[in-house]
XYZ file of C-alpha atoms in Angstrom:
660
model
C 33.768 -8.401 91.258
C 32.821 -6.849 87.884
C 33.689 -9.649 85.710
C 31.204 -12.316 87.173
C 28.327 -9.694 86.832
C 29.499 -8.646 83.164
C 27.473 -11.371 81.225
C 24.304 -10.579 83.178
C 25.017 -6.765 82.738
C 25.264 -7.118 78.987
C 22.281 -9.440 78.565
C 20.149 -7.137 80.724
C 21.370 -3.774 79.126
C 20.565 -5.284 75.530
C 16.966 -6.257 76.872
C 16.470 -2.626 78.271
C 17.833 -0.831 75.228
C 15.481 -2.846 72.789
C 12.646 -2.196 75.295
C 13.521 1.685 75.079
C 13.583 1.324 71.262
C 10.383 -0.437 70.912
C 8.558 2.022 73.437
C 10.105 5.052 71.804
C 8.432 4.018 68.562
C 5.069 3.649 70.406
C 5.617 6.733 72.111
C 5.918 8.637 68.742
C 2.442 7.400 67.627
C 0.699 7.869 71.093
C 2.583 10.900 72.805
C 0.062 11.184 75.569
C 0.244 7.498 76.702
C 1.516 7.690 80.348
C 2.098 4.235 80.492
C 4.674 3.984 77.526
C 6.613 7.054 79.027
C 6.635 4.828 82.423
C 8.049 1.891 80.678
C 10.706 3.867 78.978
C 11.463 5.742 82.114
C 11.925 2.328 84.160
C 14.229 0.834 81.555
C 16.418 4.015 81.504
C 16.463 4.266 85.100
C 17.482 0.414 85.560
C 20.102 0.901 83.009
C 21.486 4.036 84.794
C 21.635 2.042 88.030
C 23.402 -0.925 86.496
C 25.766 1.147 84.528
C 26.882 3.105 87.637
C 27.084 0.043 89.743
C 29.572 -1.437 87.141
C 31.619 1.839 86.803
C 30.542 2.603 83.357
C 30.318 6.376 83.683
C 29.517 7.530 80.199
C 26.550 5.164 79.985
C 25.330 6.262 83.502
C 25.810 9.941 82.532
C 23.943 9.837 79.234
C 20.999 7.609 80.729
C 20.819 10.089 83.596
C 20.310 12.990 81.125
C 17.693 10.882 79.246
C 15.947 10.032 82.314
C 15.681 13.816 83.324
C 13.997 14.562 79.993
C 11.628 11.810 80.353
C 10.745 12.842 83.624
C 9.623 16.180 82.397
C 7.545 14.441 79.730
C 6.201 12.182 82.551
C 5.270 15.147 84.614
C 3.390 16.999 81.635
C 6.023 19.601 81.507
C 7.390 18.724 77.956
C 5.680 17.111 74.964
C 7.133 14.072 73.287
C 7.765 15.802 70.120
C 9.417 14.094 67.051
C 12.521 16.162 67.466
C 12.817 14.945 71.226
C 12.298 11.483 70.177
C 15.112 11.768 67.432
C 17.395 12.928 70.012
C 16.316 9.952 72.295
C 17.037 7.342 69.488
C 20.360 9.028 68.700
C 21.098 8.446 72.629
C 20.024 4.858 72.324
C 22.235 4.365 69.419
C 25.280 5.672 71.516
C 24.273 3.576 74.435
C 24.051 0.608 72.015
C 27.586 1.468 70.924
C 28.881 1.628 74.438
C 27.315 -1.683 75.411
C 28.633 -3.322 72.258
C 32.078 -1.951 73.030
C 32.035 -3.383 76.490
C 30.871 -6.780 75.040
C 34.021 -6.850 72.740
C 36.304 -6.179 75.671
C 36.531 -2.615 75.603
C 36.053 0.015 78.334
C 32.623 1.466 77.078
C 33.791 4.987 77.000
C 32.486 7.269 74.445
C 32.295 11.097 73.966
C 28.717 11.808 74.950
C 29.208 15.652 75.502
C 27.248 16.888 72.457
C 24.063 14.736 73.091
C 24.176 15.437 76.807
C 24.307 19.264 76.008
C 21.278 18.795 73.542
C 19.367 16.831 76.343
C 20.238 19.548 78.830
C 19.134 22.263 76.525
C 15.752 20.399 76.297
C 15.729 20.356 80.156
C 16.741 24.364 80.573
C 13.826 26.447 81.706
C 12.117 23.819 83.538
C 10.922 23.766 87.086
C 12.933 21.524 89.550
C 12.291 17.729 88.907
C 10.896 17.524 92.354
C 7.949 19.571 92.615
C 7.215 22.253 95.103
C 4.513 19.988 96.831
C 7.228 17.469 97.474
C 8.964 19.857 99.475
C 6.032 20.274 101.803
C 6.082 16.519 102.333
C 2.831 15.969 100.491
C 4.151 13.576 98.081
C 7.545 11.989 97.598
C 9.136 9.553 94.935
C 9.660 6.241 96.486
C 11.759 3.763 94.733
C 12.410 1.429 97.705
C 11.461 -2.426 97.667
C 12.151 -4.746 100.529
C 12.838 -8.533 100.409
C 11.481 -10.948 102.954
C 14.018 -10.437 105.730
C 13.961 -6.784 105.537
C 10.134 -6.509 105.412
C 10.031 -8.704 108.613
C 12.238 -6.427 110.573
C 10.301 -3.516 109.657
C 7.106 -4.882 110.656
C 8.495 -6.105 113.954
C 9.862 -2.497 114.636
C 6.368 -1.050 114.100
C 4.794 -3.598 116.616
C 7.318 -2.710 119.212
C 6.453 1.107 118.809
C 9.161 2.373 116.447
C 8.311 4.608 113.342
C 9.478 3.601 110.069
C 10.812 6.588 107.671
C 11.784 6.514 104.259
C 14.385 9.504 103.889
C 15.344 10.872 100.434
C 18.543 13.027 100.828
C 19.415 15.394 97.981
C 23.038 16.730 97.907
C 23.845 20.178 96.588
C 25.022 20.147 92.883
C 28.378 21.680 93.951
C 29.022 19.024 96.680
C 32.642 18.006 96.449
C 33.054 15.007 98.864
C 29.783 13.218 98.360
C 30.982 10.262 100.496
C 31.911 12.336 103.441
C 28.434 13.706 103.345
C 26.803 10.218 103.015
C 28.970 9.401 106.161
C 27.619 12.301 108.119
C 24.044 11.530 107.219
C 24.409 7.895 108.499
C 26.051 9.101 111.480
C 23.274 11.542 112.363
C 20.743 8.662 111.621
C 22.614 6.166 113.755
C 22.489 8.719 116.834
C 18.525 8.653 116.689
C 17.663 5.470 115.191
C 18.935 2.537 113.059
C 19.523 2.335 109.263
C 17.664 -0.745 107.880
C 18.414 -0.175 104.097
C 19.855 2.353 101.576
C 19.482 2.786 97.755
C 21.993 2.610 96.223
C 23.723 0.186 98.875
C 26.309 1.585 101.343
C 29.059 0.248 99.462
C 28.193 2.108 96.256
C 27.505 5.184 98.334
C 31.184 5.026 99.904
C 32.389 4.727 96.235
C 30.202 7.648 95.131
C 28.517 5.652 92.519
C 25.429 7.634 92.777
C 24.069 10.918 91.375
C 22.927 13.587 93.770
C 20.177 11.628 95.891
C 20.064 8.581 97.722
C 17.280 6.878 99.853
C 17.458 5.415 103.436
C 15.029 3.394 105.464
C 15.245 4.324 109.132
C 13.516 3.108 112.346
C 13.409 5.387 115.013
C 11.357 6.758 117.961
C 12.184 10.408 117.151
C 9.568 12.443 115.121
C 10.223 12.767 111.396
C 10.547 16.468 111.577
C 13.476 16.255 113.989
C 15.370 13.879 111.777
C 14.716 16.086 108.788
C 16.128 19.291 110.643
C 19.236 17.030 111.720
C 20.242 16.157 108.309
C 19.559 19.693 106.935
C 22.102 20.940 109.555
C 24.941 19.033 107.410
C 26.561 21.298 104.976
C 26.121 20.583 101.228
C 22.757 19.053 101.808
C 20.113 20.713 99.409
C 17.084 19.027 100.403
C 15.444 16.223 102.587
C 12.077 14.595 101.927
C 10.782 12.250 104.668
C 7.855 9.869 104.526
C 6.280 7.784 107.415
C 5.803 4.167 106.464
C 3.279 1.492 107.463
C 3.159 -0.828 104.575
C 5.962 -2.011 102.536
C 6.277 -3.039 98.798
C 7.754 -6.262 98.718
C 9.972 -8.197 95.810
C 11.839 -11.427 95.624
C 15.444 -10.866 95.649
C 16.743 -10.826 92.195
C 20.399 -9.869 90.692
C 18.789 -6.747 89.264
C 17.619 -4.966 92.682
C 19.482 -2.049 91.558
C 16.490 0.304 91.183
C 13.022 -0.619 91.189
C 9.842 1.108 89.467
C 8.842 4.434 90.990
C 5.942 4.560 93.118
C 4.192 7.977 93.963
C 3.034 7.848 97.479
C 0.732 10.403 99.405
C 0.939 11.028 102.992
C -2.518 9.714 103.777
C -2.237 6.573 101.730
C 0.676 4.592 102.272
C 2.158 2.189 99.723
C -0.424 -0.770 98.845
C 1.241 -4.182 99.784
C 2.108 -5.894 96.705
C 1.690 -9.525 96.136
C 5.173 -11.322 96.273
C 6.548 -11.130 92.742
C 7.012 -14.638 91.293
C 10.572 -15.701 90.841
C 11.515 -16.041 87.230
C 11.706 -19.848 86.378
C 14.329 -19.436 83.611
C 18.280 -19.584 83.632
C 20.556 -18.214 81.139
C 22.824 -20.842 79.505
C 25.759 -20.035 77.331
C 25.035 -21.326 73.854
C 28.431 -23.096 73.751
C 27.166 -25.343 76.209
C 24.206 -25.965 74.432
C 26.477 -26.866 71.349
C 28.300 -29.530 73.426
C 25.239 -31.019 74.744
C 24.037 -31.296 71.165
C 27.085 -33.035 69.981
C 26.992 -35.483 72.854
C 23.485 -36.281 71.998
C 24.397 -36.538 68.286
C 26.869 -39.223 69.232
C 24.107 -41.013 71.193
C 21.767 -40.875 68.087
C 24.693 -42.615 66.092
C 24.994 -45.330 68.836
C 21.206 -45.704 68.775
C 21.204 -46.547 65.118
C 23.926 -49.102 65.806
C 21.981 -50.631 68.620
C 18.890 -50.904 66.552
C 20.962 -52.673 63.993
C 22.694 -55.164 66.133
C 19.134 -56.026 68.069
C 17.525 -56.522 64.789
C 20.325 -59.181 63.782
C 20.515 -60.810 67.185
C 16.459 -61.210 67.639
C 16.921 -61.288 71.267
C 13.449 -60.268 72.719
C 14.733 -58.565 75.885
C 17.464 -56.683 74.057
C 15.016 -55.527 71.352
C 12.482 -54.419 74.092
C 15.373 -52.309 75.848
C 16.492 -50.896 72.667
C 13.064 -49.785 71.616
C 12.465 -48.205 74.988
C 15.957 -46.220 74.656
C 14.833 -45.091 71.127
C 11.505 -43.591 72.705
C 13.605 -41.858 75.476
C 16.223 -40.406 73.114
C 13.498 -39.166 70.893
C 11.930 -37.329 73.788
C 15.390 -36.017 74.663
C 15.924 -35.024 71.074
C 12.878 -32.992 71.079
C 13.831 -31.180 74.486
C 17.478 -30.492 73.263
C 16.120 -28.894 69.926
C 13.606 -27.013 71.716
C 16.169 -25.633 74.148
C 18.074 -24.268 71.061
C 14.981 -22.610 69.754
C 14.392 -18.777 69.883
C 11.641 -16.705 68.657
C 12.379 -14.748 65.441
C 11.274 -11.795 67.380
C 15.080 -11.453 68.461
C 15.754 -10.603 64.842
C 12.592 -8.898 63.904
C 12.558 -6.178 66.745
C 15.350 -4.276 65.201
C 13.412 -3.554 62.022
C 10.883 -0.972 63.106
C 13.513 1.443 64.142
C 15.399 0.746 60.927
C 12.220 1.538 58.647
C 11.312 4.530 60.639
C 14.906 5.968 59.821
C 15.029 4.632 56.182
C 11.451 6.134 55.436
C 12.586 9.459 56.818
C 15.676 9.361 54.460
C 13.607 8.525 51.627
C 10.798 10.771 52.220
C 8.274 7.985 52.046
C 5.550 6.823 54.516
C 5.978 3.389 55.443
C 3.876 1.386 57.965
C 5.787 -2.074 59.120
C 3.437 -4.731 60.056
C 4.937 -7.679 61.869
C 2.919 -11.013 62.336
C 4.229 -14.120 64.080
C 7.106 -12.741 65.801
C 6.726 -15.547 68.383
C 7.665 -18.133 65.664
C 10.727 -20.248 66.812
C 13.968 -21.166 64.937
C 17.180 -22.819 65.906
C 19.619 -20.308 67.448
C 22.186 -21.232 64.731
C 19.803 -20.222 61.852
C 18.497 -17.157 63.653
C 22.168 -15.785 64.079
C 22.438 -15.850 60.209
C 19.213 -14.609 58.939
C 19.273 -10.844 60.159
C 21.399 -9.328 57.382
C 19.871 -10.663 54.519
C 16.196 -9.784 55.767
C 17.573 -6.195 56.324
C 18.690 -6.464 52.736
C 15.153 -7.674 51.555
C 13.236 -5.003 53.815
C 15.310 -2.381 52.322
C 14.659 -3.236 48.915
C 10.967 -3.116 49.628
C 11.033 0.471 50.866
C 13.783 1.683 48.608
C 12.403 0.201 45.461
C 9.147 -1.165 46.016
C 7.194 1.547 47.950
C 6.447 4.557 45.813
C 6.555 8.156 47.163
C 3.436 9.449 48.921
C 2.621 11.649 45.684
C 3.043 8.814 43.249
C 0.794 6.694 45.414
C -1.909 9.157 45.704
C -1.804 9.866 41.931
C -2.633 6.126 41.245
C -5.363 5.940 44.088
C -3.252 4.335 46.556
C -3.121 5.429 50.281
C -0.015 7.860 50.799
C 1.367 5.512 53.259
C 2.842 2.016 51.969
C 2.572 -1.102 54.001
C 5.297 -3.738 54.397
C 4.296 -6.911 55.914
C 6.871 -8.944 57.778
C 5.252 -12.524 58.523
C 6.766 -15.666 60.187
C 4.930 -18.980 60.536
C 5.552 -22.506 60.838
C 4.313 -25.158 58.364
C 5.395 -28.856 58.664
C 9.187 -29.065 59.309
C 9.869 -25.599 58.108
C 9.373 -21.944 59.073
C 8.299 -19.585 56.570
C 9.237 -15.864 56.302
C 7.397 -13.585 54.204
C 8.228 -9.927 53.255
C 5.146 -8.405 51.268
C 4.819 -4.841 50.075
C 2.011 -3.051 48.470
C 4.242 -0.906 46.315
C 5.040 -0.595 42.478
C 5.766 -4.504 41.804
C 8.432 -5.679 39.325
C 8.079 -5.485 35.619
C 8.689 -8.805 33.866
C 9.774 -7.034 30.585
C 12.324 -4.993 32.308
C 13.788 -8.027 33.975
C 14.043 -9.984 30.703
C 15.531 -7.207 28.972
C 18.219 -6.874 31.655
C 18.797 -10.707 31.652
C 19.200 -10.726 28.015
C 21.621 -7.956 27.998
C 23.710 -9.807 30.732
C 23.634 -13.031 28.740
C 21.759 -14.861 31.506
C 19.291 -16.323 29.034
C 18.499 -16.503 25.372
C 15.536 -14.991 23.669
C 13.793 -18.162 23.093
C 14.138 -19.058 26.612
C 12.682 -15.685 27.537
C 9.340 -16.613 25.935
C 9.040 -19.911 27.806
C 9.927 -18.701 31.336
C 7.131 -18.492 33.901
C 6.670 -15.283 35.917
C 8.311 -16.603 39.000
C 11.167 -18.014 36.888
C 11.734 -14.354 35.462
C 11.675 -12.953 38.872
C 14.039 -15.638 39.945
C 16.653 -14.164 37.774
C 16.874 -11.163 40.108
C 18.983 -13.398 42.263
C 21.509 -14.043 39.687
C 24.919 -12.463 40.085
C 24.753 -10.539 36.971
C 22.052 -8.379 38.277
C 24.338 -6.519 40.656
C 25.200 -3.710 38.404
C 25.076 0.141 38.843
C 22.448 1.000 36.138
C 20.278 -1.554 37.735
C 19.041 0.989 40.271
C 17.175 2.836 37.459
C 16.551 -0.114 35.098
C 14.444 -2.358 37.531
C 14.245 -0.110 40.414
C 17.195 -1.675 42.063
C 15.452 -4.938 43.195
C 18.361 -6.941 42.142
C 21.226 -5.253 43.861
C 23.104 -7.812 45.805
C 20.114 -10.334 45.896
C 22.338 -13.155 44.932
C 24.165 -12.708 48.318
C 20.840 -13.017 49.952
C 19.919 -16.143 48.298
C 23.203 -17.846 48.797
C 22.973 -16.917 52.765
C 19.406 -18.648 52.957
C 20.584 -21.686 50.615
C 23.547 -22.168 52.927
C 21.091 -22.728 55.825
C 19.020 -25.168 53.575
C 16.299 -22.454 52.714
C 14.734 -21.635 49.570
C 13.829 -17.986 48.321
C 11.079 -17.414 45.737
C 9.435 -14.096 44.491
C 5.941 -13.263 43.444
C 5.029 -9.912 42.192
C 2.285 -8.023 40.506
C 2.797 -4.563 38.610
C 1.421 -1.736 40.652
C 0.016 -4.272 43.378
C 3.335 -5.166 45.112
C 5.832 -8.048 45.674
C 6.266 -10.672 47.990
C 9.512 -12.614 49.046
C 9.058 -15.835 50.398
C 11.693 -17.619 52.238
C 11.455 -21.362 53.505
C 13.845 -22.372 56.330
C 14.399 -25.672 58.096
C 13.510 -25.637 61.907
C 16.987 -26.897 62.619
C 20.217 -27.873 61.002
C 21.694 -30.522 63.237
C 19.353 -33.520 63.113
C 17.586 -34.188 59.810
C 15.305 -36.861 58.164
C 16.692 -38.276 55.027
C 16.105 -40.966 52.347
C 19.049 -43.331 52.396
C 19.919 -44.589 48.861
C 22.673 -46.825 47.372
C 24.478 -46.091 44.282
C 27.417 -48.512 43.349
C 28.790 -49.696 46.783
C 28.337 -46.303 48.500
C 25.337 -45.079 50.619
C 24.146 -41.501 50.275
C 21.606 -39.453 52.186
C 19.132 -37.053 50.501
C 17.207 -34.564 52.826
C 13.583 -35.503 52.984
C 12.732 -31.666 52.956
C 13.762 -31.472 49.156
C 12.236 -34.635 48.049
C 8.793 -34.506 46.294
C 8.444 -38.403 45.791
C 10.182 -41.652 44.738
C 9.527 -43.584 41.862
C 10.679 -46.732 39.837
C 10.506 -46.070 36.031
C 11.139 -48.325 32.967
C 14.059 -47.619 30.954
C 11.834 -47.106 27.910
C 10.155 -44.198 29.327
C 13.492 -42.255 29.022
C 14.017 -39.809 26.075
C 16.746 -37.145 25.292
C 16.186 -33.357 24.993
C 19.181 -31.017 24.420
C 21.650 -33.832 24.764
C 20.146 -34.747 28.355
C 18.250 -37.773 29.622
C 14.751 -36.622 30.740
C 11.473 -38.360 31.479
C 7.947 -37.064 31.266
C 6.759 -37.205 35.012
C 3.107 -36.413 35.722
C 3.038 -34.300 32.546
C 6.246 -32.309 33.274
C 9.479 -32.739 31.543
C 12.041 -33.672 34.367
C 15.868 -33.833 33.537
C 17.561 -36.997 35.075
C 20.837 -36.738 37.173
C 22.720 -40.005 37.413
C 24.337 -40.331 40.782
C 26.951 -42.591 39.754
C 28.222 -40.126 37.167
C 28.153 -37.243 39.523
C 30.214 -38.877 42.216
C 31.991 -41.574 39.838
C 31.075 -44.565 41.955
C 32.206 -47.955 40.982
C 29.559 -49.616 38.654
C 27.391 -52.420 39.899
C 26.027 -54.596 37.222
C 22.109 -54.577 38.030
C 19.091 -55.252 35.976
C 19.044 -51.982 34.028
C 15.494 -52.540 32.687
C 14.138 -50.243 35.723
C 15.543 -47.183 37.240
C 14.905 -45.938 41.042
C 14.320 -42.207 41.022
C 14.290 -39.670 43.759
C 12.294 -36.638 42.513
C 13.808 -33.495 44.161
C 12.603 -29.985 43.877
C 14.202 -26.390 44.621
C 11.711 -23.530 44.261
C 10.128 -24.392 40.918
C 12.858 -26.472 39.417
C 12.725 -30.304 39.635
C 15.061 -33.008 38.682
C 15.019 -36.872 39.099
C 18.249 -38.415 40.885
C 18.689 -41.931 39.533
C 20.309 -44.267 42.110
C 20.711 -48.063 42.020
C 18.288 -48.738 45.090
C 16.280 -47.099 47.744
C 16.983 -48.167 51.333
C 14.475 -46.142 53.395
C 13.890 -43.071 55.596
C 16.107 -42.367 58.707
C 16.954 -39.847 61.246
C 20.460 -38.857 60.755
C 23.028 -36.484 62.529
C 24.520 -33.874 60.113
C 28.266 -33.481 60.524
C 30.313 -31.118 58.471
C 33.096 -32.386 56.353
C 35.599 -30.194 58.365
C 37.874 -27.326 57.357
C 39.760 -29.299 54.534
C 36.906 -30.511 52.451
C 34.681 -26.956 52.511
C 33.899 -26.845 48.723
C 32.966 -30.558 47.672
C 30.488 -30.383 44.782
C 27.104 -31.916 45.392
C 27.940 -32.679 49.114
C 26.637 -30.938 52.251
C 28.055 -33.148 55.020
C 28.385 -36.647 56.171
C 26.865 -38.833 58.838
C 27.789 -42.234 60.602
C 25.191 -44.941 60.243
C 24.119 -47.717 62.533
C 26.858 -50.144 61.073
C 29.530 -47.374 61.681
C 29.528 -46.867 57.813
C 29.957 -43.239 56.770
C 27.305 -41.881 54.345
C 27.612 -38.542 52.513
C 24.648 -36.160 52.534
C 23.813 -34.932 49.102
C 23.135 -31.353 48.498
C 20.023 -31.228 46.059
C 20.298 -27.592 45.389
C 23.894 -27.991 43.914
C 22.622 -30.857 41.639
C 19.555 -29.211 40.440
C 21.729 -26.019 39.288
């Protein structure tokens, strides 16, 4: 039974844990806000129910204790202090570890005794969770909701003169055979009425997969007090709360009808009937299936190109019309498939506030993280890769960018530093910005370090722009131990960060102003599978250059070339641009052409440009990016291949490698 629900359990557990994380951060800032406590309580409550249902006892045990403490906060018997929130966060860490263990095939067991003891210590000295009032039937916690069928049965029962009761039965803490007590309660209720529903359901109650209390909905013609007294006669029953019902909360059936939001209900005023909750219009699809769909669609794109070419050659009006229509439809299909693979960057961003809270505590700094544009969407394959490098850049900003509160106040800044994490779309790209108002980067220190590591000569040092100097931070030579004091550690491991983003077709640049702060800007492609390229010809080979790297194309006269440092360059719009001859790079067969003019593709990476010299420009195309497979992993200057309309294979040029 468990295996079919496991995927749903894992997905939903991760969502609830993230919700608890987010709301705990909010609660720390607004400890009096009841709605936040309610949200955390609901997530913990659902998580407990799901864990118990699936048989993960440590998970259920820990969430149950968290729930008890949250209930005290909710009922104003405890305050949400930083200490309590710290323990809650540690509990969430343990819960995450258990869920991750289950996800990787483990049994989800973990020794949670220490945390449970701490949570119980917070509870000690409290009044019972159900207040005295409840014992006199004035209020009772109701957590029952009904589907369409159950509601109809209950409403018809009322019309036929029956009473409907919700009965909450609390077992004694020392009860040995819980299932036996449940059986006896059901037996008593069956003698004087009929049980319509129980929470948890009968099967879970039989398997003792519940804590000490359960809820039963009964129709009967007997008075409520008589029902209560009959149940209390059973041994090991600590208490019974009973409530007459005339209205019923209704919800559409979903897989997660384990336990629902708690409603407080008074005797005089029954539950307000709720509008039917709209069923969710979403389904969960395994990412592997989307990959298969994408691969099939890529084959379709290749055949589309082939058909376009054939129809162009045959010049048959009907064929041309059909192919054009097919192109339009596959264009729309492409858009839908790519959109299906898109996910908001929020899935990566939402783990950062918690990390920053922990880090700023460790470093005794005050840091406010501001997140903008978390709804911006990126391809799932890119989302999976960017988490770790972003963590690295954020740690850098806090560790080495933001100063201590004392240092900040001394230079007239507010004691709390701000880190802005911002994502936005622009054209065919997504930009992610990490901006801090910290100490900034010292150009002199970076240059001194680069000279020491032989990354540049002294002459080059004078000619480099600021952004070129800060770009040196990404060179592998900067990852040294003394770096930490030298340039406040900004360069530690940044080469790894850059390599990750570049492998995704992205670019990282840095801007900084001393004492004002620094900005790391990351540019990423929207998707990795279908890209726009410029097709060019060199010798007898065709190559594809991604449009995202191209500034423009040009045809220049041979006389405009001159040499500098033993390399051919041209003066292009007032800038010296080095030339790279593709036929030399890829050693293609030379074709004798009119050599008076060169066809150029000007490419750019960050602030570096180069001109690729090709034999001829063919034009712009949509192509499917295919990897070269496991054997050809490190081919210089090539990032993949594609199949063209005529069945020919064209290699895709990696402009980043050629500019280096």
